[in-house]
Amino acid sequence: MPSNRTSFTQSTDSQDHMGDPRRCSFAFRDATNKSISVPPPVNRADKPKVPIKPPSIAMKAPPDALLSSKVPNSSDERVSPFSTPPSSEDGHDDETPPRPNILTRGKIKASPGVPESHFEPPPVHHSVADMRRMQASHATARSPSLPAARQRPHVMTRSVTSHAPEARPGLPPRRDVSAMEARAAKPLLPPPAELPPRHSLDASRPSPALIAASTSNLMAPPKRNFTSGIHLGSSLGQAPRTLGAERSFSAASNVSRSSLSLQRPEGSSYADDSDEVGSGLDGAAPALTDYPDSSQANRRRPCFNYGPQEIPTKYETKLFDICGEYVCTTGFLTRVWNVLTGEPVMSISHGETVKVTALAFKPAASLEDEGKRLWLGTNAGEIQEIDIPSQSTVASKGSAHTRKEVMKIYRHANEMWSLDDEGSLYVWPPDETGIPDLKYTPSTFRVPRGHTFSLVVGSLLWLATGKDIRVFQPSYKSSTAFQVLQRPLSQPNVGEVTSGAIISSQPDRVYFGHVDGKVTVYSRADYSCLEIVNVSLYKINSLTGVGDYLWAAYKTGMIYVYDTRSQPWVVKKDWHAHDNPVASVLVDRSSILTIDRLQVASLGTDNAIRIWDGMLRDDWLESEMQQHDVDFCDFREVKATVVTWNAGAAKPGSLKSEQRDAQFFRDVFQPEDPPDILVFGFQELVDLENKKLTAKSLFKGKKKDPADQEHMSRQYRAWRDYLARCIEDFMPLHETYHLLHTASMVGLFTCVFVKASERDKVRNVCAAEVKRGMGGLHGNKGALIMRFILDDSSLCFVNCHLAAGQTQTIHRNNDLAAILETAALPAERDPASRTDMFVGGGDGTMILDHEMCILNGDLNYRIDTMGRDTVIDAVKQKKLTKLLERDQLLLSRKKNPGFRLRGFIESPITFAPTYKYDVGTDNYDSSEKKRAPAWCDRLLYRGIGRLKQVDYRRHEVRVSDHRPVSGSFKMRIKTISPKRRVVAWQRCEQRFEEVKQRLADEAKLDFLINVYGYGPGDARRVLAEMGELSSKTDRHDI
């Protein structure tokens, strides 16, 4: 067939003879309630007449297709997860929309990722040119244009009557989701215009006017009140919004909740070193806010405080499902465990050749029986029904999918759907009791082969094959149109679909994860792509919606929780869930009704199932306590001064040669307003250029020379004693300081002093070192970490020396990631102390666990794509903004969503670059290497609401090739009142119980309406009869 269009048909031999006590019946009647003769449905199985030589039809492109086209990035290089995406070649933001690609005779465009040749292309032979012209003319003559709009077929409407069989006593009928969806679905709709993604690589961005014009027809996301912790979307007095295409039923979120929102901070040229991978792309990079904000992410594992946290499977499997108290894994073995006890319940072996390739829990006739029956599909096409309590196979159909591998089994209200690898989709209708039965003949449909992911949304099946997404409407009622869209949905510059999810509080959106770490968001109203978010550099293995949040699992073993309502998205949590890749993560929407908790389960390739708290209770309590710290804490202000200086092996005596150098420390101390804490961070106190002290011992692996060690120790002692003398000389006489801490590591030296009046308030002084030289083996590069508790506040100071070199940005980013993510410090064992003194769910072992953190050092970030002379001229003209736009650290913050310093703040730089000078002069490097000036020496901090920088300056000291940099900070130090804290904690727990009850009501309604299949009113009535609704829930219309 010359046409590549796939035809999807429904078999006409399916029978609609089963009654459904939980569905409404439909009949065609007139106003007098008489039956109307309806013409028979079109036979979709009839083969169309295909001409022998079909004409070539030129498909008309959408009007904005050219504007949304992007040049794909075809680079295959392996990129570090912390590397910075490529920057633009010209270095300025292009505000004009990209022009359509128009081929001209004079120029041939290079392939993406391949640099254009500097030579003219070879001439085309005249015979080839004539042949191309003839082909083009013939194609034009044969290609009739399609009409601008196609006429919609006539759609028959059906009136709802109450001819359903009598329902089971005590339970209302489920609504007919398929019929409701049929009224809202738009068959054979063309897909919307493709939306350009928010790409981490540099791509030309259209002007704001063009963006506004192209997105004016899209639905705006609903406004919701922000609530830390978790809430499940709808108002408690109303049922959650239905996930079917029936959109007439909706609920507004009008009930006020406890708001826990936390404040968040908001010439010749060298090769661009901002981790550039594909420099062939033009345009400006997205702004910093285009990527999820992870600055306030919580890393505590969201575990329940009862029941097992882990269930070992003891065999390799990637398939599992969870419902209520049972969790099941399958493969060559099928095993079931009780999630509340961790005890095995059932184990079935299928033999050496039979492997279960799909599973799902079967709908039950009553809520008490929910989660007790399983459907298993095998590689031979058989479907089995397993009863868990009796551990037996109660039904089996070997010819369900004859000799075809069952790839997926879906649960939809009181139906079951099954899909095999040949593209056969079966809809198994309910029997007289309202549950699906294998003994009945299913309705059969055809979908494309190559299934990579699929998801049931309402009564629609969203099915992905590679990058393409198609939408279908399976139903055992033959009159329902099966194919919803004419063409598949697909977006440029996005990898294959690997996962997907819906969020119960956002029923108008569908989320899809991709192999390249992107998430696409589609509208269920018009199937348009609302946004593309680059959340990771890793493959997204699984997505699931839990309440208001999107949970994403990665091959790194990490699970992230995103708040997608914020712009940019906010990372609420990230934690190491499994030692190996996460195969799948699932939310159990029935658990809140069956076992009174909202549970999420993840299965890793480390052969372990882990159970997580979907309500994030511990995070909620921690955030609530921190927001109400004024109820149990007293506060005071402390001043700290931090100095960073690459001394270049200078000795203290060298500062006495010039008066200006001698006054350096007096300027730092500011004796008229002396600080309470003094932190000195030195780099290269020993000569790292002198291979006698460094390379010889590092690279040859010999035992260190005692004389060399003595020289280094003498150098550190000399600086320690010199700093103590300077404090005595320059500080007021009534102010005395105590040496709190010193540490050294191959040139790095940290020295901390505190006022005598503060010394007794300091406790738990701890220190650690992280080596990053030679891949983490040696300490010529790395960090010294020091932390202590002042009153009841945790402070952490980090002194870094990162990899040097214009082209080592990736190396520096990776070093920072290793430093910040190393659990190098002792852990705090007391849970209450963890909540009081540390943040982000941390236990104090990591730098980011502390309430206040200041990072200083020779970070060695350089200025990109500007020659030395150009930089020096800009410095002389005081055009620092031009240079800061090319600063590698600032570029990494803007372009790299994985850059670990994105959670830190740096005060505006108003001073000239601090590196590199000719020693003893004010001239930038004039040596043979002629290094370009750069801001290598930096101070960054984190601790919003607790820490404020009041100055950021450099000092003119000529004894080194670096200029020192200092900063003064004001710290908000707290003291906890134990008695007041107990009262505050009890109040916090009471508020959580109230919120939990409201969340539970919403989750129960969500399950009954969107999973079990009840209508909104029936769901509320059932919960009221069961006593499952709280007294505060509005029970009108029940």
PDB file of N, CA, C and O in Angstrom, residues 261-288:
ATOM      1  N   SER A 261       2.680  27.014  52.496  1.00  0.00           N
ATOM      2  CA  SER A 261       3.584  27.446  51.443  1.00  0.00           C
ATOM      3  C   SER A 261       4.845  28.013  52.048  1.00  0.00           C
ATOM      4  O   SER A 261       4.813  28.838  52.952  1.00  0.00           O
ATOM      5  N   LEU A 262       5.984  27.540  51.563  1.00  0.00           N
ATOM      6  CA  LEU A 262       7.286  28.022  52.010  1.00  0.00           C
ATOM      7  C   LEU A 262       7.813  29.011  51.017  1.00  0.00           C
ATOM      8  O   LEU A 262       7.677  28.838  49.814  1.00  0.00           O
ATOM      9  N   GLN A 263       8.474  30.079  51.480  1.00  0.00           N
ATOM     10  CA  GLN A 263       9.063  31.047  50.582  1.00  0.00           C
ATOM     11  C   GLN A 263      10.250  30.430  49.883  1.00  0.00           C
ATOM     12  O   GLN A 263      11.038  29.713  50.478  1.00  0.00           O
ATOM     13  N   ARG A 264      10.353  30.748  48.599  1.00  0.00           N
ATOM     14  CA  ARG A 264      11.459  30.218  47.823  1.00  0.00           C
ATOM     15  C   ARG A 264      12.185  31.355  47.110  1.00  0.00           C
ATOM     16  O   ARG A 264      11.550  32.297  46.646  1.00  0.00           O
ATOM     17  N   PRO A 265      13.390  31.278  47.030  1.00  0.00           N
ATOM     18  CA  PRO A 265      14.126  32.328  46.359  1.00  0.00           C
ATOM     19  C   PRO A 265      13.958  32.360  44.834  1.00  0.00           C
ATOM     20  O   PRO A 265      13.833  31.339  44.227  1.00  0.00           O
ATOM     21  N   GLU A 266      13.780  33.065  44.580  1.00  0.00           N
ATOM     22  CA  GLU A 266      13.754  33.151  43.136  1.00  0.00           C
ATOM     23  C   GLU A 266      15.218  33.576  42.419  1.00  0.00           C
ATOM     24  O   GLU A 266      16.051  33.883  43.048  1.00  0.00           O
ATOM     25  N   GLY A 267      36.803  40.061  20.255  1.00  0.00           N
ATOM     26  CA  GLY A 267      38.089  39.651  19.799  1.00  0.00           C
ATOM     27  C   GLY A 267      38.069  38.162  19.447  1.00  0.00           C
ATOM     28  O   GLY A 267      37.160  37.522  19.049  1.00  0.00           O
ATOM     29  N   SER A 268      39.297  37.482  19.567  1.00  0.00           N
ATOM     30  CA  SER A 268      39.371  36.041  19.452  1.00  0.00           C
ATOM     31  C   SER A 268      38.614  35.470  20.632  1.00  0.00           C
ATOM     32  O   SER A 268      38.531  36.079  21.676  1.00  0.00           O
ATOM     33  N   SER A 269      38.135  34.322  20.461  1.00  0.00           N
ATOM     34  CA  SER A 269      37.317  33.773  21.531  1.00  0.00           C
ATOM     35  C   SER A 269      37.763  32.359  21.838  1.00  0.00           C
ATOM     36  O   SER A 269      38.217  31.622  20.992  1.00  0.00           O
ATOM     37  N   TYR A 270      37.640  32.005  23.089  1.00  0.00           N
ATOM     38  CA  TYR A 270      37.889  30.633  23.492  1.00  0.00           C
ATOM     39  C   TYR A 270      36.649  29.789  23.176  1.00  0.00           C
ATOM     40  O   TYR A 270      35.557  30.292  22.959  1.00  0.00           O
ATOM     41  N   ALA A 271      36.856  28.516  23.160  1.00  0.00           N
ATOM     42  CA  ALA A 271      35.694  27.637  22.960  1.00  0.00           C
ATOM     43  C   ALA A 271      34.751  27.777  24.133  1.00  0.00           C
ATOM     44  O   ALA A 271      35.165  27.905  25.263  1.00  0.00           O
ATOM     45  N   ASP A 272      33.474  27.765  23.838  1.00  0.00           N
ATOM     46  CA  ASP A 272      32.461  27.865  24.879  1.00  0.00           C
ATOM     47  C   ASP A 272      32.537  26.624  25.752  1.00  0.00           C
ATOM     48  O   ASP A 272      32.429  25.505  25.285  1.00  0.00           O
ATOM     49  N   ASP A 273      32.677  26.844  27.073  1.00  0.00           N
ATOM     50  CA  ASP A 273      32.903  25.723  27.977  1.00  0.00           C
ATOM     51  C   ASP A 273      31.720  25.436  28.875  1.00  0.00           C
ATOM     52  O   ASP A 273      31.848  24.801  29.884  1.00  0.00           O
ATOM     53  N   SER A 274      30.575  25.894  28.529  1.00  0.00           N
ATOM     54  CA  SER A 274      29.417  25.648  29.377  1.00  0.00           C
ATOM     55  C   SER A 274      28.838  24.273  29.092  1.00  0.00           C
ATOM     56  O   SER A 274      27.671  24.112  28.780  1.00  0.00           O
ATOM     57  N   ASP A 275      29.662  23.244  29.177  1.00  0.00           N
ATOM     58  CA  ASP A 275      29.241  21.870  28.960  1.00  0.00           C
ATOM     59  C   ASP A 275      28.573  21.704  27.618  1.00  0.00           C
ATOM     60  O   ASP A 275      27.610  20.980  27.447  1.00  0.00           O
ATOM     61  N   GLU A 276      29.066  22.391  26.612  1.00  0.00           N
ATOM     62  CA  GLU A 276      28.397  22.394  25.316  1.00  0.00           C
ATOM     63  C   GLU A 276      28.557  21.054  24.640  1.00  0.00           C
ATOM     64  O   GLU A 276      29.638  20.495  24.563  1.00  0.00           O
ATOM     65  N   VAL A 277      27.424  20.557  24.161  1.00  0.00           N
ATOM     66  CA  VAL A 277      27.424  19.283  23.454  1.00  0.00           C
ATOM     67  C   VAL A 277      27.130  19.480  21.990  1.00  0.00           C
ATOM     68  O   VAL A 277      27.820  18.966  21.128  1.00  0.00           O
ATOM     69  N   GLY A 278      26.097  20.237  21.697  1.00  0.00           N
ATOM     70  CA  GLY A 278      25.731  20.467  20.304  1.00  0.00           C
ATOM     71  C   GLY A 278      25.797  21.939  20.008  1.00  0.00           C
ATOM     72  O   GLY A 278      24.817  22.651  20.164  1.00  0.00           O
ATOM     73  N   SER A 279      26.902  22.432  19.608  1.00  0.00           N
ATOM     74  CA  SER A 279      27.054  23.859  19.401  1.00  0.00           C
ATOM     75  C   SER A 279      26.455  24.324  18.096  1.00  0.00           C
ATOM     76  O   SER A 279      26.503  25.497  17.780  1.00  0.00           O
ATOM     77  N   GLY A 280      25.889  23.427  17.328  1.00  0.00           N
ATOM     78  CA  GLY A 280      25.322  23.833  16.062  1.00  0.00           C
ATOM     79  C   GLY A 280      23.958  24.462  16.178  1.00  0.00           C
ATOM     80  O   GLY A 280      23.404  24.903  15.192  1.00  0.00           O
ATOM     81  N   LEU A 281      23.373  24.509  17.397  1.00  0.00           N
ATOM     82  CA  LEU A 281      22.047  25.078  17.558  1.00  0.00           C
ATOM     83  C   LEU A 281      22.149  26.559  17.846  1.00  0.00           C
ATOM     84  O   LEU A 281      23.004  26.999  18.585  1.00  0.00           O
ATOM     85  N   ASP A 282      21.230  27.321  17.263  1.00  0.00           N
ATOM     86  CA  ASP A 282      21.195  28.749  17.469  1.00  0.00           C
ATOM     87  C   ASP A 282      20.099  29.086  18.460  1.00  0.00           C
ATOM     88  O   ASP A 282      19.262  28.294  18.799  1.00  0.00           O
ATOM     89  N   GLY A 283      20.124  30.342  18.905  1.00  0.00           N
ATOM     90  CA  GLY A 283      19.053  30.843  19.741  1.00  0.00           C
ATOM     91  C   GLY A 283      19.451  30.957  21.175  1.00  0.00           C
ATOM     92  O   GLY A 283      20.545  30.614  21.589  1.00  0.00           O
ATOM     93  N   ALA A 284      18.530  31.453  21.988  1.00  0.00           N
ATOM     94  CA  ALA A 284      18.790  31.709  23.382  1.00  0.00           C
ATOM     95  C   ALA A 284      18.326  30.550  24.235  1.00  0.00           C
ATOM     96  O   ALA A 284      17.446  29.791  23.867  1.00  0.00           O
ATOM     97  N   ALA A 285      18.942  30.423  25.402  1.00  0.00           N
ATOM     98  CA  ALA A 285      18.581  29.360  26.324  1.00  0.00           C
ATOM     99  C   ALA A 285      17.343  29.755  27.110  1.00  0.00           C
ATOM    100  O   ALA A 285      17.085  30.924  27.316  1.00  0.00           O
ATOM    101  N   PRO A 286      16.551  28.778  27.562  1.00  0.00           N
ATOM    102  CA  PRO A 286      15.417  29.111  28.407  1.00  0.00           C
ATOM    103  C   PRO A 286      15.881  29.745  29.713  1.00  0.00           C
ATOM    104  O   PRO A 286      17.014  29.566  30.128  1.00  0.00           O
ATOM    105  N   ALA A 287      15.001  30.469  30.326  1.00  0.00           N
ATOM    106  CA  ALA A 287      15.333  31.093  31.596  1.00  0.00           C
ATOM    107  C   ALA A 287      15.426  30.043  32.686  1.00  0.00           C
ATOM    108  O   ALA A 287      14.989  28.910  32.530  1.00  0.00           O
ATOM    109  N   LEU A 288      15.960  30.459  33.813  1.00  0.00           N
ATOM    110  CA  LEU A 288      16.138  29.560  34.942  1.00  0.00           C
ATOM    111  C   LEU A 288      14.821  28.960  35.396  1.00  0.00           C
ATOM    112  O   LEU A 288      14.755  27.810  35.783  1.00  0.00           O
TER     113      LEU A 288
END
